Amino acid sequence: MMGREIWPTAYPKGEVRASDFRLVEVQVRQPRPGEVLVRNTWTSVDAALRLRLRETAPQGYFPAFPLEEPMDGIMTVGEIVESRADGFAPGDTVWHASGWRDYAVVEADAQALGGVGTLTKLDVGLAPPQAYLGVLGGTGLTAYAGLFHVAGLRDGDVVWVSAAAGAVGSLAAQMAKIRGHRVIGSAGSDEKVRHLVEELGLDAAFNYRRGALPDLLREAAPDGMDVYFDNVGGDHLEAALGALRTSGRVAICGMISQYAAQESPRGPGNLMLAVTKGLTIRGFRGSGHLHLLPEMSRQVGAWVREGRLRCRETVVDGLAQAPVALAGLLRGDNTGKTLVRIDGVPDGENTIG
């Protein structure tokens, strides 16, 4: 059987471009005992992939993607074609980490991801398959863990979420609203701001391109705030330190403003406020909270079924479009979770060679 894979051919300098990748046709091997062959149907596109598209990934993070090799570690869902692993059968819909390719041979190792497993059977009667790459997967887990466990949301907290129209931010903002908090969101366009207020029901939102961040934040939260859910870093984090009240908390899950930086970025110039205000600043990754996945799935799944949590998706069709989708996400073109439908319409314009 022949299949296609996307391989990085160069580490991007600045913007990600389709020319930094190539589409490769490969022979797909047969599964060995304990493995399954999966036909992938949906694959994830996440801003954090940019951190691995560099010669050296940040210390303590997942390693850089090797050039001229398939990109392992990208979450994906698909259907089993052939199984040589107990508990899995052809036709099962599964979740695994071998994305940006048509077919994947996956080992059924129950301990590889902290007990969650490299291969997980999905209940597609509960939600469509792609939901397990978003609201019921790592994206939902990052929002849930960051808000309720890292930031330790308390009664009466005022919350600011940056990149609030993105995959993680949109879920974190809605989760805080569901729990009865005043929530402020920021985004990079007027259209996204309208989405945050009119569709997601946030109390206030602003376009960070429309003025000085401290002024925009002061207008949205004149009495200050207690929690900042950070997806952006840089000037957003600096503005948050100025607006947080005593004993405020910052949960940092991403710093997209710095992912493509060619020089060492400048840190917040007002970090002393962490001392004077008694602030807690804590970075985290969803993968560090896999033990919360069952709890998150139950609670967030209930909110989705009740219609209380909206899950906007930006869907790009065709495997060859995955690099194009990543470039668009990093430019801020997306709303909600960005996904590639591998078996969607035939790959058209902007394909890679």
PDB file of N, CA and C in Angstrom, residues 12 20 25 52 54 60 77 84 89 93 106 117 120 139 158 160 166 182 205-206 220 236 270 289 326 346:
ATOM      1  N   PRO A  12      11.774  27.009   8.970  1.00  0.00           N
ATOM      2  CA  PRO A  12      11.360  28.335   8.515  1.00  0.00           C
ATOM      3  C   PRO A  12      12.137  29.446   9.209  1.00  0.00           C
ATOM      4  N   ASP A  20       8.631  25.161   2.725  1.00  0.00           N
ATOM      5  CA  ASP A  20       9.445  24.545   3.777  1.00  0.00           C
ATOM      6  C   ASP A  20       9.109  23.065   3.966  1.00  0.00           C
ATOM      7  N   GLU A  25       5.483  10.397  -1.283  1.00  0.00           N
ATOM      8  CA  GLU A  25       4.769   9.123  -1.386  1.00  0.00           C
ATOM      9  C   GLU A  25       5.671   8.019  -0.844  1.00  0.00           C
ATOM     10  N   ARG A  52       8.648  23.389  17.140  1.00  0.00           N
ATOM     11  CA  ARG A  52       9.411  22.211  16.735  1.00  0.00           C
ATOM     12  C   ARG A  52       9.958  22.355  15.316  1.00  0.00           C
ATOM     13  N   ARG A  54      12.218  24.315  14.200  1.00  0.00           N
ATOM     14  CA  ARG A  54      13.442  25.093  14.377  1.00  0.00           C
ATOM     15  C   ARG A  54      14.561  24.111  14.694  1.00  0.00           C
ATOM     16  N   GLY A  60      13.262  21.612  27.448  1.00  0.00           N
ATOM     17  CA  GLY A  60      12.169  20.967  28.159  1.00  0.00           C
ATOM     18  C   GLY A  60      10.945  20.692  27.305  1.00  0.00           C
ATOM     19  N   VAL A  77      -6.962  11.666  14.223  1.00  0.00           N
ATOM     20  CA  VAL A  77      -7.943  10.592  14.365  1.00  0.00           C
ATOM     21  C   VAL A  77      -8.089   9.887  13.023  1.00  0.00           C
ATOM     22  N   ARG A  84      -3.497  -5.884  14.605  1.00  0.00           N
ATOM     23  CA  ARG A  84      -2.820  -7.029  15.212  1.00  0.00           C
ATOM     24  C   ARG A  84      -2.606  -6.734  16.702  1.00  0.00           C
ATOM     25  N   ALA A  89     -10.147  -3.321  16.498  1.00  0.00           N
ATOM     26  CA  ALA A  89     -10.636  -4.073  15.344  1.00  0.00           C
ATOM     27  C   ALA A  89     -10.796  -3.142  14.151  1.00  0.00           C
ATOM     28  N   THR A  93     -12.756   3.723  15.313  1.00  0.00           N
ATOM     29  CA  THR A  93     -12.215   5.068  15.188  1.00  0.00           C
ATOM     30  C   THR A  93     -11.285   5.307  16.369  1.00  0.00           C
ATOM     31  N   VAL A 106       0.533   2.220  14.095  1.00  0.00           N
ATOM     32  CA  VAL A 106       0.594   2.730  15.462  1.00  0.00           C
ATOM     33  C   VAL A 106       0.660   1.570  16.447  1.00  0.00           C
ATOM     34  N   GLY A 117      -2.350   6.342  26.587  1.00  0.00           N
ATOM     35  CA  GLY A 117      -2.100   5.435  25.478  1.00  0.00           C
ATOM     36  C   GLY A 117      -1.825   6.146  24.173  1.00  0.00           C
ATOM     37  N   THR A 120      -6.057   5.280  21.238  1.00  0.00           N
ATOM     38  CA  THR A 120      -7.249   5.319  22.087  1.00  0.00           C
ATOM     39  C   THR A 120      -8.491   5.192  21.221  1.00  0.00           C
ATOM     40  N   THR A 139      -6.789  20.163  23.237  1.00  0.00           N
ATOM     41  CA  THR A 139      -7.181  21.576  23.289  1.00  0.00           C
ATOM     42  C   THR A 139      -8.085  21.832  24.485  1.00  0.00           C
ATOM     43  N   VAL A 158     -12.314  38.004  38.069  1.00  0.00           N
ATOM     44  CA  VAL A 158     -12.426  38.597  36.734  1.00  0.00           C
ATOM     45  C   VAL A 158     -11.274  38.025  35.911  1.00  0.00           C
ATOM     46  N   TRP A 160      -9.122  37.579  32.169  1.00  0.00           N
ATOM     47  CA  TRP A 160      -8.775  38.000  30.819  1.00  0.00           C
ATOM     48  C   TRP A 160      -8.137  36.821  30.093  1.00  0.00           C
ATOM     49  N   GLY A 166      -9.112  31.880  19.468  1.00  0.00           N
ATOM     50  CA  GLY A 166      -8.361  30.708  19.021  1.00  0.00           C
ATOM     51  C   GLY A 166      -8.873  29.426  19.652  1.00  0.00           C
ATOM     52  N   ARG A 182     -16.917  37.096  35.267  1.00  0.00           N
ATOM     53  CA  ARG A 182     -16.803  38.156  34.265  1.00  0.00           C
ATOM     54  C   ARG A 182     -15.560  37.840  33.442  1.00  0.00           C
ATOM     55  N   ALA A 205     -14.738  42.569  25.083  1.00  0.00           N
ATOM     56  CA  ALA A 205     -13.653  42.093  24.222  1.00  0.00           C
ATOM     57  C   ALA A 205     -13.076  43.286  23.487  1.00  0.00           C
ATOM     58  N   PHE A 206     -11.818  43.175  23.090  1.00  0.00           N
ATOM     59  CA  PHE A 206     -11.188  44.266  22.343  1.00  0.00           C
ATOM     60  C   PHE A 206     -10.195  43.721  21.324  1.00  0.00           C
ATOM     61  N   ALA A 220     -11.748  47.785  29.384  1.00  0.00           N
ATOM     62  CA  ALA A 220     -12.533  46.557  29.501  1.00  0.00           C
ATOM     63  C   ALA A 220     -12.679  46.098  30.947  1.00  0.00           C
ATOM     64  N   HIS A 236       1.369  41.454  25.816  1.00  0.00           N
ATOM     65  CA  HIS A 236       0.129  41.062  26.490  1.00  0.00           C
ATOM     66  C   HIS A 236       0.403  40.688  27.944  1.00  0.00           C
ATOM     67  N   ASN A 270       7.920  45.162  33.668  1.00  0.00           N
ATOM     68  CA  ASN A 270       7.299  45.465  34.968  1.00  0.00           C
ATOM     69  C   ASN A 270       7.176  44.218  35.842  1.00  0.00           C
ATOM     70  N   HIS A 289      -0.927  17.359  32.200  1.00  0.00           N
ATOM     71  CA  HIS A 289      -2.133  17.171  33.021  1.00  0.00           C
ATOM     72  C   HIS A 289      -3.013  16.064  32.446  1.00  0.00           C
ATOM     73  N   LEU A 326      -1.240  25.719   8.738  1.00  0.00           N
ATOM     74  CA  LEU A 326      -0.385  26.170   9.837  1.00  0.00           C
ATOM     75  C   LEU A 326       0.043  27.619   9.631  1.00  0.00           C
ATOM     76  N   PRO A 346     -10.449  16.938  -3.052  1.00  0.00           N
ATOM     77  CA  PRO A 346      -9.079  16.760  -3.567  1.00  0.00           C
ATOM     78  C   PRO A 346      -8.227  18.008  -3.302  1.00  0.00           C
TER      79      PRO A 346
END
